[in-house]
Amino acid sequence: MEENQEKIKNWEIIDEGYHRLDKRKIRILKNLASTGNLSFTVHAPFSSINLAEANQTLRNKFLLFMKKSLENAYSLEAKVWVIHPGRLTPFTYFFPETAWSSQISSFKRFVKEAEDLGVKVVVENMVGEYSLFKTIKDGLRILEETENSIGICLDVRHAYLTGALEKFLVEIPQIQHLHVHDNKGLKDDHLPAFKGNINWKKVFKQLKKISYNGWIVAENYTLNHALKTLKKLNLI
């Protein structure tokens, strides 16, 4: 990270796995921020987490675990906290409205807790049969049922794989955060920009139309690919 401080001032920290934030990591990152004029957002944990879990006891465990990540974001002075939507389980596959209700309840709880900390919660659109936010309709419903209190993190690749990328940019309000990476339309490649099939000129033309002024995060699998993405998109 240190050798790229001059190029990249905004970093999204994945609070997950080996990158899970703790007091030591937060202290190191804050020191880097103070010396290099860096800013952070935090991507909440997502492995094994389901905010749409129908079992209240189990979901409370998820919420408590996630709350620690929100507190980490606050400690890091991050202004945005990115979460994944819930998903259907073998039980809620047959009762999707139960899952949906649990998801919205989780979102509202996080929004309230985050407001008290001065952190903005954004939920990322996903792909896959069981995700509860993969379509424009899902996004609009989330905004309506949370009374627009939650923001949207538009993952360009995920939207592209649904075949509705341009419509997402037109029809979804509250886009406050952006994940960019490319793919060839078949799987989750996380390729550098212009190495897949996404029409980036159209994407940035539409971003300009909606006066987008949030972060643009290169969500590639390697730092080298992230640098390529940012360079190709003229962001550094």
JSON list of C-alpha atoms in Angstrom, two decimals:
[
{"chain": "A", "resi": 1, "resn": "MET", "atom": "CA", "xyz": [0.00, 0.00, 0.00]},
{"chain": "A", "resi": 2, "resn": "GLU", "atom": "CA", "xyz": [2.71, 2.48, 0.98]},
{"chain": "A", "resi": 3, "resn": "GLU", "atom": "CA", "xyz": [4.40, 2.47, -2.44]},
{"chain": "A", "resi": 4, "resn": "ASN", "atom": "CA", "xyz": [1.08, 3.41, -4.08]},
{"chain": "A", "resi": 5, "resn": "GLN", "atom": "CA", "xyz": [0.13, 6.23, -1.71]},
{"chain": "A", "resi": 6, "resn": "GLU", "atom": "CA", "xyz": [1.15, 8.91, -4.19]},
{"chain": "A", "resi": 7, "resn": "LYS", "atom": "CA", "xyz": [-1.13, 7.40, -6.83]},
{"chain": "A", "resi": 8, "resn": "ILE", "atom": "CA", "xyz": [-4.16, 6.31, -4.83]},
{"chain": "A", "resi": 9, "resn": "LYS", "atom": "CA", "xyz": [-5.61, 8.40, -2.03]},
{"chain": "A", "resi": 10, "resn": "ASN", "atom": "CA", "xyz": [-8.88, 6.50, -1.51]},
{"chain": "A", "resi": 11, "resn": "TRP", "atom": "CA", "xyz": [-8.77, 2.90, -0.33]},
{"chain": "A", "resi": 12, "resn": "GLU", "atom": "CA", "xyz": [-11.59, 0.44, 0.40]},
{"chain": "A", "resi": 13, "resn": "ILE", "atom": "CA", "xyz": [-10.66, -1.95, 3.17]},
{"chain": "A", "resi": 14, "resn": "ILE", "atom": "CA", "xyz": [-12.16, -5.44, 3.11]},
{"chain": "A", "resi": 15, "resn": "ASP", "atom": "CA", "xyz": [-13.04, -6.28, 6.72]},
{"chain": "A", "resi": 16, "resn": "GLU", "atom": "CA", "xyz": [-12.90, -10.00, 6.02]},
{"chain": "A", "resi": 17, "resn": "GLY", "atom": "CA", "xyz": [-10.65, -13.02, 6.45]},
{"chain": "A", "resi": 18, "resn": "TYR", "atom": "CA", "xyz": [-6.94, -12.22, 6.74]},
{"chain": "A", "resi": 19, "resn": "HIS", "atom": "CA", "xyz": [-7.79, -8.54, 6.22]},
{"chain": "A", "resi": 20, "resn": "ARG", "atom": "CA", "xyz": [-10.20, -8.49, 9.15]},
{"chain": "A", "resi": 21, "resn": "LEU", "atom": "CA", "xyz": [-9.74, -5.21, 10.97]},
{"chain": "A", "resi": 22, "resn": "ASP", "atom": "CA", "xyz": [-8.49, -5.10, 14.52]},
{"chain": "A", "resi": 23, "resn": "LYS", "atom": "CA", "xyz": [-6.97, -2.43, 16.75]},
{"chain": "A", "resi": 24, "resn": "ARG", "atom": "CA", "xyz": [-3.46, -2.98, 15.38]},
{"chain": "A", "resi": 25, "resn": "LYS", "atom": "CA", "xyz": [-4.51, -2.79, 11.71]},
{"chain": "A", "resi": 26, "resn": "ILE", "atom": "CA", "xyz": [-6.67, 0.24, 12.36]},
{"chain": "A", "resi": 27, "resn": "ARG", "atom": "CA", "xyz": [-3.77, 1.99, 14.09]},
{"chain": "A", "resi": 28, "resn": "ILE", "atom": "CA", "xyz": [-1.44, 1.25, 11.16]},
{"chain": "A", "resi": 29, "resn": "LEU", "atom": "CA", "xyz": [-4.00, 2.42, 8.59]},
{"chain": "A", "resi": 30, "resn": "LYS", "atom": "CA", "xyz": [-4.74, 5.62, 10.49]},
{"chain": "A", "resi": 31, "resn": "ASN", "atom": "CA", "xyz": [-1.03, 6.36, 10.65]},
{"chain": "A", "resi": 32, "resn": "LEU", "atom": "CA", "xyz": [-0.78, 5.86, 6.89]},
{"chain": "A", "resi": 33, "resn": "ALA", "atom": "CA", "xyz": [-3.79, 8.12, 6.42]},
{"chain": "A", "resi": 34, "resn": "SER", "atom": "CA", "xyz": [-2.28, 10.91, 8.48]},
{"chain": "A", "resi": 35, "resn": "THR", "atom": "CA", "xyz": [1.08, 10.79, 6.71]},
{"chain": "A", "resi": 36, "resn": "GLY", "atom": "CA", "xyz": [-0.22, 10.20, 3.20]},
{"chain": "A", "resi": 37, "resn": "ASN", "atom": "CA", "xyz": [-3.52, 12.10, 3.24]},
{"chain": "A", "resi": 38, "resn": "LEU", "atom": "CA", "xyz": [-5.48, 8.88, 2.63]},
{"chain": "A", "resi": 39, "resn": "SER", "atom": "CA", "xyz": [-9.19, 8.21, 3.05]},
{"chain": "A", "resi": 40, "resn": "PHE", "atom": "CA", "xyz": [-10.95, 4.91, 3.63]},
{"chain": "A", "resi": 41, "resn": "THR", "atom": "CA", "xyz": [-14.22, 3.13, 3.14]},
{"chain": "A", "resi": 42, "resn": "VAL", "atom": "CA", "xyz": [-14.89, -0.29, 4.64]},
{"chain": "A", "resi": 43, "resn": "HIS", "atom": "CA", "xyz": [-16.46, -3.33, 2.99]},
{"chain": "A", "resi": 44, "resn": "ALA", "atom": "CA", "xyz": [-18.26, -5.33, 5.65]},
{"chain": "A", "resi": 45, "resn": "PRO", "atom": "CA", "xyz": [-17.75, -9.09, 6.08]},
{"chain": "A", "resi": 46, "resn": "PHE", "atom": "CA", "xyz": [-19.79, -11.22, 3.70]},
{"chain": "A", "resi": 47, "resn": "SER", "atom": "CA", "xyz": [-18.63, -14.85, 4.02]},
{"chain": "A", "resi": 48, "resn": "SER", "atom": "CA", "xyz": [-21.23, -16.96, 5.84]},
{"chain": "A", "resi": 49, "resn": "ILE", "atom": "CA", "xyz": [-23.25, -13.82, 6.66]},
{"chain": "A", "resi": 50, "resn": "ASN", "atom": "CA", "xyz": [-26.93, -13.67, 5.76]},
{"chain": "A", "resi": 51, "resn": "LEU", "atom": "CA", "xyz": [-28.84, -10.53, 6.70]},
{"chain": "A", "resi": 52, "resn": "ALA", "atom": "CA", "xyz": [-32.05, -12.16, 5.47]},
{"chain": "A", "resi": 53, "resn": "GLU", "atom": "CA", "xyz": [-31.81, -15.16, 7.81]},
{"chain": "A", "resi": 54, "resn": "ALA", "atom": "CA", "xyz": [-35.31, -16.05, 8.99]},
{"chain": "A", "resi": 55, "resn": "ASN", "atom": "CA", "xyz": [-34.19, -17.50, 12.31]},
{"chain": "A", "resi": 56, "resn": "GLN", "atom": "CA", "xyz": [-34.08, -14.48, 14.60]},
{"chain": "A", "resi": 57, "resn": "THR", "atom": "CA", "xyz": [-31.60, -15.98, 17.05]},
{"chain": "A", "resi": 58, "resn": "LEU", "atom": "CA", "xyz": [-29.14, -16.77, 14.28]},
{"chain": "A", "resi": 59, "resn": "ARG", "atom": "CA", "xyz": [-29.67, -13.43, 12.53]},
{"chain": "A", "resi": 60, "resn": "ASN", "atom": "CA", "xyz": [-28.96, -11.61, 15.78]},
{"chain": "A", "resi": 61, "resn": "LYS", "atom": "CA", "xyz": [-25.57, -13.34, 15.84]},
{"chain": "A", "resi": 62, "resn": "PHE", "atom": "CA", "xyz": [-24.90, -12.07, 12.31]},
{"chain": "A", "resi": 63, "resn": "LEU", "atom": "CA", "xyz": [-25.99, -8.56, 13.28]},
{"chain": "A", "resi": 64, "resn": "LEU", "atom": "CA", "xyz": [-23.71, -8.46, 16.33]},
{"chain": "A", "resi": 65, "resn": "PHE", "atom": "CA", "xyz": [-20.78, -9.69, 14.23]},
{"chain": "A", "resi": 66, "resn": "MET", "atom": "CA", "xyz": [-21.49, -7.07, 11.58]},
{"chain": "A", "resi": 67, "resn": "LYS", "atom": "CA", "xyz": [-21.88, -4.32, 14.17]},
{"chain": "A", "resi": 68, "resn": "LYS", "atom": "CA", "xyz": [-18.24, -4.81, 15.09]},
{"chain": "A", "resi": 69, "resn": "SER", "atom": "CA", "xyz": [-17.33, -4.11, 11.47]},
{"chain": "A", "resi": 70, "resn": "LEU", "atom": "CA", "xyz": [-19.41, -0.94, 11.53]},
{"chain": "A", "resi": 71, "resn": "GLU", "atom": "CA", "xyz": [-17.56, 0.14, 14.66]},
{"chain": "A", "resi": 72, "resn": "ASN", "atom": "CA", "xyz": [-14.28, -0.62, 12.88]},
{"chain": "A", "resi": 73, "resn": "ALA", "atom": "CA", "xyz": [-15.38, 1.65, 10.04]},
{"chain": "A", "resi": 74, "resn": "TYR", "atom": "CA", "xyz": [-16.07, 4.41, 12.55]},
{"chain": "A", "resi": 75, "resn": "SER", "atom": "CA", "xyz": [-12.70, 3.89, 14.23]},
{"chain": "A", "resi": 76, "resn": "LEU", "atom": "CA", "xyz": [-11.02, 4.14, 10.84]},
{"chain": "A", "resi": 77, "resn": "GLU", "atom": "CA", "xyz": [-12.97, 7.37, 10.17]},
{"chain": "A", "resi": 78, "resn": "ALA", "atom": "CA", "xyz": [-14.53, 5.78, 7.09]},
{"chain": "A", "resi": 79, "resn": "LYS", "atom": "CA", "xyz": [-17.53, 7.65, 5.73]},
{"chain": "A", "resi": 80, "resn": "VAL", "atom": "CA", "xyz": [-19.02, 4.68, 3.86]},
{"chain": "A", "resi": 81, "resn": "TRP", "atom": "CA", "xyz": [-19.68, 1.09, 4.95]},
{"chain": "A", "resi": 82, "resn": "VAL", "atom": "CA", "xyz": [-20.53, -1.37, 2.16]},
{"chain": "A", "resi": 83, "resn": "ILE", "atom": "CA", "xyz": [-22.72, -4.38, 2.91]},
{"chain": "A", "resi": 84, "resn": "HIS", "atom": "CA", "xyz": [-24.00, -7.26, 0.82]},
{"chain": "A", "resi": 85, "resn": "PRO", "atom": "CA", "xyz": [-27.73, -7.99, 0.61]},
{"chain": "A", "resi": 86, "resn": "GLY", "atom": "CA", "xyz": [-29.30, -11.05, 2.14]},
{"chain": "A", "resi": 87, "resn": "ARG", "atom": "CA", "xyz": [-29.99, -14.26, 0.29]},
{"chain": "A", "resi": 88, "resn": "LEU", "atom": "CA", "xyz": [-32.55, -17.03, 0.21]},
{"chain": "A", "resi": 89, "resn": "THR", "atom": "CA", "xyz": [-31.93, -20.20, 2.20]},
{"chain": "A", "resi": 90, "resn": "PRO", "atom": "CA", "xyz": [-33.39, -23.66, 1.51]},
{"chain": "A", "resi": 91, "resn": "PHE", "atom": "CA", "xyz": [-36.24, -22.60, 3.83]},
{"chain": "A", "resi": 92, "resn": "THR", "atom": "CA", "xyz": [-36.87, -19.04, 2.60]},
{"chain": "A", "resi": 93, "resn": "TYR", "atom": "CA", "xyz": [-36.58, -20.15, -1.04]},
{"chain": "A", "resi": 94, "resn": "PHE", "atom": "CA", "xyz": [-40.21, -21.20, -0.52]},
{"chain": "A", "resi": 95, "resn": "PHE", "atom": "CA", "xyz": [-41.03, -18.15, 1.64]},
{"chain": "A", "resi": 96, "resn": "PRO", "atom": "CA", "xyz": [-39.13, -15.27, 0.00]},
{"chain": "A", "resi": 97, "resn": "GLU", "atom": "CA", "xyz": [-41.19, -12.55, 1.69]},
{"chain": "A", "resi": 98, "resn": "THR", "atom": "CA", "xyz": [-39.98, -13.83, 5.06]},
{"chain": "A", "resi": 99, "resn": "ALA", "atom": "CA", "xyz": [-36.40, -13.39, 3.88]},
{"chain": "A", "resi": 100, "resn": "TRP", "atom": "CA", "xyz": [-37.19, -9.98, 2.46]},
{"chain": "A", "resi": 101, "resn": "SER", "atom": "CA", "xyz": [-38.71, -8.80, 5.74]},
{"chain": "A", "resi": 102, "resn": "SER", "atom": "CA", "xyz": [-35.64, -9.98, 7.65]},
{"chain": "A", "resi": 103, "resn": "GLN", "atom": "CA", "xyz": [-33.34, -8.20, 5.23]},
{"chain": "A", "resi": 104, "resn": "ILE", "atom": "CA", "xyz": [-35.15, -4.88, 5.51]},
{"chain": "A", "resi": 105, "resn": "SER", "atom": "CA", "xyz": [-35.17, -5.16, 9.29]},
{"chain": "A", "resi": 106, "resn": "SER", "atom": "CA", "xyz": [-31.40, -5.71, 9.22]},
{"chain": "A", "resi": 107, "resn": "PHE", "atom": "CA", "xyz": [-30.87, -2.74, 6.92]},
{"chain": "A", "resi": 108, "resn": "LYS", "atom": "CA", "xyz": [-32.93, -0.41, 9.11]},
{"chain": "A", "resi": 109, "resn": "ARG", "atom": "CA", "xyz": [-31.03, -1.45, 12.22]},
{"chain": "A", "resi": 110, "resn": "PHE", "atom": "CA", "xyz": [-27.67, -0.80, 10.57]},
{"chain": "A", "resi": 111, "resn": "VAL", "atom": "CA", "xyz": [-28.78, 2.54, 9.16]},
{"chain": "A", "resi": 112, "resn": "LYS", "atom": "CA", "xyz": [-29.83, 3.72, 12.63]},
{"chain": "A", "resi": 113, "resn": "GLU", "atom": "CA", "xyz": [-26.58, 2.55, 14.23]},
{"chain": "A", "resi": 114, "resn": "ALA", "atom": "CA", "xyz": [-24.50, 4.04, 11.42]},
{"chain": "A", "resi": 115, "resn": "GLU", "atom": "CA", "xyz": [-26.26, 7.40, 11.59]},
{"chain": "A", "resi": 116, "resn": "ASP", "atom": "CA", "xyz": [-25.26, 7.66, 15.24]},
{"chain": "A", "resi": 117, "resn": "LEU", "atom": "CA", "xyz": [-21.64, 7.12, 14.16]},
{"chain": "A", "resi": 118, "resn": "GLY", "atom": "CA", "xyz": [-21.70, 9.40, 11.13]},
{"chain": "A", "resi": 119, "resn": "VAL", "atom": "CA", "xyz": [-21.20, 6.53, 8.67]},
{"chain": "A", "resi": 120, "resn": "LYS", "atom": "CA", "xyz": [-23.23, 6.00, 5.49]},
{"chain": "A", "resi": 121, "resn": "VAL", "atom": "CA", "xyz": [-24.48, 2.47, 4.79]},
{"chain": "A", "resi": 122, "resn": "VAL", "atom": "CA", "xyz": [-24.64, 1.36, 1.16]},
{"chain": "A", "resi": 123, "resn": "VAL", "atom": "CA", "xyz": [-25.86, -2.02, -0.09]},
{"chain": "A", "resi": 124, "resn": "GLU", "atom": "CA", "xyz": [-24.23, -3.64, -3.11]},
{"chain": "A", "resi": 125, "resn": "ASN", "atom": "CA", "xyz": [-26.14, -5.24, -5.98]},
{"chain": "A", "resi": 126, "resn": "MET", "atom": "CA", "xyz": [-25.18, -8.88, -6.47]},
{"chain": "A", "resi": 127, "resn": "VAL", "atom": "CA", "xyz": [-25.77, -11.74, -8.89]},
{"chain": "A", "resi": 128, "resn": "GLY", "atom": "CA", "xyz": [-27.05, -15.28, -8.42]},
{"chain": "A", "resi": 129, "resn": "GLU", "atom": "CA", "xyz": [-30.42, -16.91, -8.08]},
{"chain": "A", "resi": 130, "resn": "TYR", "atom": "CA", "xyz": [-30.60, -16.55, -4.31]},
{"chain": "A", "resi": 131, "resn": "SER", "atom": "CA", "xyz": [-29.52, -12.91, -3.90]},
{"chain": "A", "resi": 132, "resn": "LEU", "atom": "CA", "xyz": [-32.17, -10.48, -2.68]},
{"chain": "A", "resi": 133, "resn": "PHE", "atom": "CA", "xyz": [-30.69, -7.54, -4.59]},
{"chain": "A", "resi": 134, "resn": "LYS", "atom": "CA", "xyz": [-29.79, -8.31, -8.16]},
{"chain": "A", "resi": 135, "resn": "THR", "atom": "CA", "xyz": [-32.39, -6.44, -10.20]},
{"chain": "A", "resi": 136, "resn": "ILE", "atom": "CA", "xyz": [-33.50, -2.83, -10.56]},
{"chain": "A", "resi": 137, "resn": "LYS", "atom": "CA", "xyz": [-36.83, -3.82, -9.05]},
{"chain": "A", "resi": 138, "resn": "ASP", "atom": "CA", "xyz": [-35.03, -5.17, -5.97]},
{"chain": "A", "resi": 139, "resn": "GLY", "atom": "CA", "xyz": [-33.05, -1.96, -5.61]},
{"chain": "A", "resi": 140, "resn": "LEU", "atom": "CA", "xyz": [-36.08, 0.28, -5.87]},
{"chain": "A", "resi": 141, "resn": "ARG", "atom": "CA", "xyz": [-37.94, -1.84, -3.33]},
{"chain": "A", "resi": 142, "resn": "ILE", "atom": "CA", "xyz": [-35.03, -1.62, -0.89]},
{"chain": "A", "resi": 143, "resn": "LEU", "atom": "CA", "xyz": [-34.98, 2.16, -1.23]},
{"chain": "A", "resi": 144, "resn": "GLU", "atom": "CA", "xyz": [-38.74, 2.40, -0.78]},
{"chain": "A", "resi": 145, "resn": "GLU", "atom": "CA", "xyz": [-38.92, 0.12, 2.25]},
{"chain": "A", "resi": 146, "resn": "THR", "atom": "CA", "xyz": [-35.97, 1.79, 3.98]},
{"chain": "A", "resi": 147, "resn": "GLU", "atom": "CA", "xyz": [-37.41, 5.22, 3.12]},
{"chain": "A", "resi": 148, "resn": "ASN", "atom": "CA", "xyz": [-34.28, 6.05, 1.09]},
{"chain": "A", "resi": 149, "resn": "SER", "atom": "CA", "xyz": [-32.19, 5.93, 4.25]},
{"chain": "A", "resi": 150, "resn": "ILE", "atom": "CA", "xyz": [-29.75, 3.42, 2.76]},
{"chain": "A", "resi": 151, "resn": "GLY", "atom": "CA", "xyz": [-27.54, 4.12, -0.23]},
{"chain": "A", "resi": 152, "resn": "ILE", "atom": "CA", "xyz": [-26.73, 1.95, -3.23]},
{"chain": "A", "resi": 153, "resn": "CYS", "atom": "CA", "xyz": [-23.29, 0.62, -4.10]},
{"chain": "A", "resi": 154, "resn": "LEU", "atom": "CA", "xyz": [-23.48, -0.12, -7.81]},
{"chain": "A", "resi": 155, "resn": "ASP", "atom": "CA", "xyz": [-21.22, -2.98, -8.79]},
{"chain": "A", "resi": 156, "resn": "VAL", "atom": "CA", "xyz": [-20.81, -2.40, -12.51]},
{"chain": "A", "resi": 157, "resn": "ARG", "atom": "CA", "xyz": [-19.89, -5.98, -13.33]},
{"chain": "A", "resi": 158, "resn": "HIS", "atom": "CA", "xyz": [-22.81, -7.43, -11.38]},
{"chain": "A", "resi": 159, "resn": "ALA", "atom": "CA", "xyz": [-25.22, -5.10, -13.14]},
{"chain": "A", "resi": 160, "resn": "TYR", "atom": "CA", "xyz": [-23.66, -5.97, -16.49]},
{"chain": "A", "resi": 161, "resn": "LEU", "atom": "CA", "xyz": [-24.15, -9.70, -15.90]},
{"chain": "A", "resi": 162, "resn": "THR", "atom": "CA", "xyz": [-27.88, -9.10, -15.34]},
{"chain": "A", "resi": 163, "resn": "GLY", "atom": "CA", "xyz": [-28.05, -7.36, -18.73]},
{"chain": "A", "resi": 164, "resn": "ALA", "atom": "CA", "xyz": [-29.29, -4.13, -17.21]},
{"chain": "A", "resi": 165, "resn": "LEU", "atom": "CA", "xyz": [-26.20, -2.03, -16.52]},
{"chain": "A", "resi": 166, "resn": "GLU", "atom": "CA", "xyz": [-27.33, 1.07, -18.41]},
{"chain": "A", "resi": 167, "resn": "LYS", "atom": "CA", "xyz": [-30.82, 0.88, -16.89]},
{"chain": "A", "resi": 168, "resn": "PHE", "atom": "CA", "xyz": [-29.31, 0.62, -13.40]},
{"chain": "A", "resi": 169, "resn": "LEU", "atom": "CA", "xyz": [-27.52, 3.90, -13.99]},
{"chain": "A", "resi": 170, "resn": "VAL", "atom": "CA", "xyz": [-30.72, 5.55, -15.22]},
{"chain": "A", "resi": 171, "resn": "GLU", "atom": "CA", "xyz": [-33.41, 4.09, -12.98]},
{"chain": "A", "resi": 172, "resn": "ILE", "atom": "CA", "xyz": [-31.72, 3.59, -9.59]},
{"chain": "A", "resi": 173, "resn": "PRO", "atom": "CA", "xyz": [-31.46, 6.75, -7.49]},
{"chain": "A", "resi": 174, "resn": "GLN", "atom": "CA", "xyz": [-29.22, 6.90, -4.44]},
{"chain": "A", "resi": 175, "resn": "ILE", "atom": "CA", "xyz": [-26.14, 5.47, -6.19]},
{"chain": "A", "resi": 176, "resn": "GLN", "atom": "CA", "xyz": [-23.51, 6.71, -3.77]},
{"chain": "A", "resi": 177, "resn": "HIS", "atom": "CA", "xyz": [-20.66, 4.27, -4.26]},
{"chain": "A", "resi": 178, "resn": "LEU", "atom": "CA", "xyz": [-19.24, 2.39, -7.25]},
{"chain": "A", "resi": 179, "resn": "HIS", "atom": "CA", "xyz": [-17.30, -0.84, -7.70]},
{"chain": "A", "resi": 180, "resn": "VAL", "atom": "CA", "xyz": [-15.63, -1.18, -11.10]},
{"chain": "A", "resi": 181, "resn": "HIS", "atom": "CA", "xyz": [-14.07, -4.21, -12.75]},
{"chain": "A", "resi": 182, "resn": "ASP", "atom": "CA", "xyz": [-14.58, -5.98, -16.06]},
{"chain": "A", "resi": 183, "resn": "ASN", "atom": "CA", "xyz": [-15.70, -9.37, -17.26]},
{"chain": "A", "resi": 184, "resn": "LYS", "atom": "CA", "xyz": [-16.60, -11.23, -20.43]},
{"chain": "A", "resi": 185, "resn": "GLY", "atom": "CA", "xyz": [-20.21, -11.82, -19.47]},
{"chain": "A", "resi": 186, "resn": "LEU", "atom": "CA", "xyz": [-19.89, -15.37, -18.22]},
{"chain": "A", "resi": 187, "resn": "LYS", "atom": "CA", "xyz": [-18.41, -15.41, -14.72]},
{"chain": "A", "resi": 188, "resn": "ASP", "atom": "CA", "xyz": [-17.03, -13.29, -11.90]},
{"chain": "A", "resi": 189, "resn": "ASP", "atom": "CA", "xyz": [-13.69, -12.50, -13.55]},
{"chain": "A", "resi": 190, "resn": "HIS", "atom": "CA", "xyz": [-12.89, -9.18, -11.82]},
{"chain": "A", "resi": 191, "resn": "LEU", "atom": "CA", "xyz": [-10.73, -8.29, -14.82]},
{"chain": "A", "resi": 192, "resn": "PRO", "atom": "CA", "xyz": [-9.02, -4.92, -15.34]},
{"chain": "A", "resi": 193, "resn": "ALA", "atom": "CA", "xyz": [-11.12, -2.35, -17.20]},
{"chain": "A", "resi": 194, "resn": "PHE", "atom": "CA", "xyz": [-11.17, -2.85, -20.99]},
{"chain": "A", "resi": 195, "resn": "LYS", "atom": "CA", "xyz": [-10.14, -6.51, -20.66]},
{"chain": "A", "resi": 196, "resn": "GLY", "atom": "CA", "xyz": [-13.76, -7.64, -20.84]},
{"chain": "A", "resi": 197, "resn": "ASN", "atom": "CA", "xyz": [-16.97, -6.64, -22.60]},
{"chain": "A", "resi": 198, "resn": "ILE", "atom": "CA", "xyz": [-18.21, -3.64, -20.60]},
{"chain": "A", "resi": 199, "resn": "ASN", "atom": "CA", "xyz": [-18.58, -0.42, -22.57]},
{"chain": "A", "resi": 200, "resn": "TRP", "atom": "CA", "xyz": [-16.80, 1.94, -20.19]},
{"chain": "A", "resi": 201, "resn": "LYS", "atom": "CA", "xyz": [-17.34, 5.01, -22.36]},
{"chain": "A", "resi": 202, "resn": "LYS", "atom": "CA", "xyz": [-21.10, 4.55, -22.01]},
{"chain": "A", "resi": 203, "resn": "VAL", "atom": "CA", "xyz": [-20.79, 3.94, -18.29]},
{"chain": "A", "resi": 204, "resn": "PHE", "atom": "CA", "xyz": [-18.86, 7.14, -17.64]},
{"chain": "A", "resi": 205, "resn": "LYS", "atom": "CA", "xyz": [-21.07, 9.12, -19.98]},
{"chain": "A", "resi": 206, "resn": "GLN", "atom": "CA", "xyz": [-24.07, 8.12, -17.89]},
{"chain": "A", "resi": 207, "resn": "LEU", "atom": "CA", "xyz": [-22.24, 8.79, -14.63]},
{"chain": "A", "resi": 208, "resn": "LYS", "atom": "CA", "xyz": [-21.62, 12.30, -15.89]},
{"chain": "A", "resi": 209, "resn": "LYS", "atom": "CA", "xyz": [-25.32, 12.69, -16.74]},
{"chain": "A", "resi": 210, "resn": "ILE", "atom": "CA", "xyz": [-26.39, 11.80, -13.23]},
{"chain": "A", "resi": 211, "resn": "SER", "atom": "CA", "xyz": [-23.65, 14.02, -11.75]},
{"chain": "A", "resi": 212, "resn": "TYR", "atom": "CA", "xyz": [-22.15, 11.12, -9.83]},
{"chain": "A", "resi": 213, "resn": "ASN", "atom": "CA", "xyz": [-19.67, 12.35, -7.24]},
{"chain": "A", "resi": 214, "resn": "GLY", "atom": "CA", "xyz": [-19.07, 9.31, -5.04]},
{"chain": "A", "resi": 215, "resn": "TRP", "atom": "CA", "xyz": [-16.09, 7.02, -4.85]},
{"chain": "A", "resi": 216, "resn": "ILE", "atom": "CA", "xyz": [-15.08, 4.75, -7.73]},
{"chain": "A", "resi": 217, "resn": "VAL", "atom": "CA", "xyz": [-13.39, 1.64, -6.31]},
{"chain": "A", "resi": 218, "resn": "ALA", "atom": "CA", "xyz": [-11.40, -0.74, -8.51]},
{"chain": "A", "resi": 219, "resn": "GLU", "atom": "CA", "xyz": [-12.52, -4.12, -7.17]},
{"chain": "A", "resi": 220, "resn": "ASN", "atom": "CA", "xyz": [-10.00, -6.41, -8.84]},
{"chain": "A", "resi": 221, "resn": "TYR", "atom": "CA", "xyz": [-8.39, -9.51, -7.40]},
{"chain": "A", "resi": 222, "resn": "THR", "atom": "CA", "xyz": [-4.86, -8.07, -7.42]},
{"chain": "A", "resi": 223, "resn": "LEU", "atom": "CA", "xyz": [-3.39, -4.64, -6.75]},
{"chain": "A", "resi": 224, "resn": "ASN", "atom": "CA", "xyz": [-1.67, -4.73, -10.13]},
{"chain": "A", "resi": 225, "resn": "HIS", "atom": "CA", "xyz": [-5.02, -5.24, -11.88]},
{"chain": "A", "resi": 226, "resn": "ALA", "atom": "CA", "xyz": [-6.62, -2.51, -9.76]},
{"chain": "A", "resi": 227, "resn": "LEU", "atom": "CA", "xyz": [-3.89, -0.08, -10.84]},
{"chain": "A", "resi": 228, "resn": "LYS", "atom": "CA", "xyz": [-4.51, -1.04, -14.47]},
{"chain": "A", "resi": 229, "resn": "THR", "atom": "CA", "xyz": [-8.23, -0.40, -14.03]},
{"chain": "A", "resi": 230, "resn": "LEU", "atom": "CA", "xyz": [-7.69, 3.01, -12.47]},
{"chain": "A", "resi": 231, "resn": "LYS", "atom": "CA", "xyz": [-5.20, 4.00, -15.17]},
{"chain": "A", "resi": 232, "resn": "LYS", "atom": "CA", "xyz": [-7.39, 2.80, -18.03]},
{"chain": "A", "resi": 233, "resn": "LEU", "atom": "CA", "xyz": [-10.32, 4.76, -16.62]},
{"chain": "A", "resi": 234, "resn": "ASN", "atom": "CA", "xyz": [-8.14, 7.86, -16.17]},
{"chain": "A", "resi": 235, "resn": "LEU", "atom": "CA", "xyz": [-8.72, 7.88, -12.43]},
{"chain": "A", "resi": 236, "resn": "ILE", "atom": "CA", "xyz": [-5.01, 8.14, -11.57]}
]
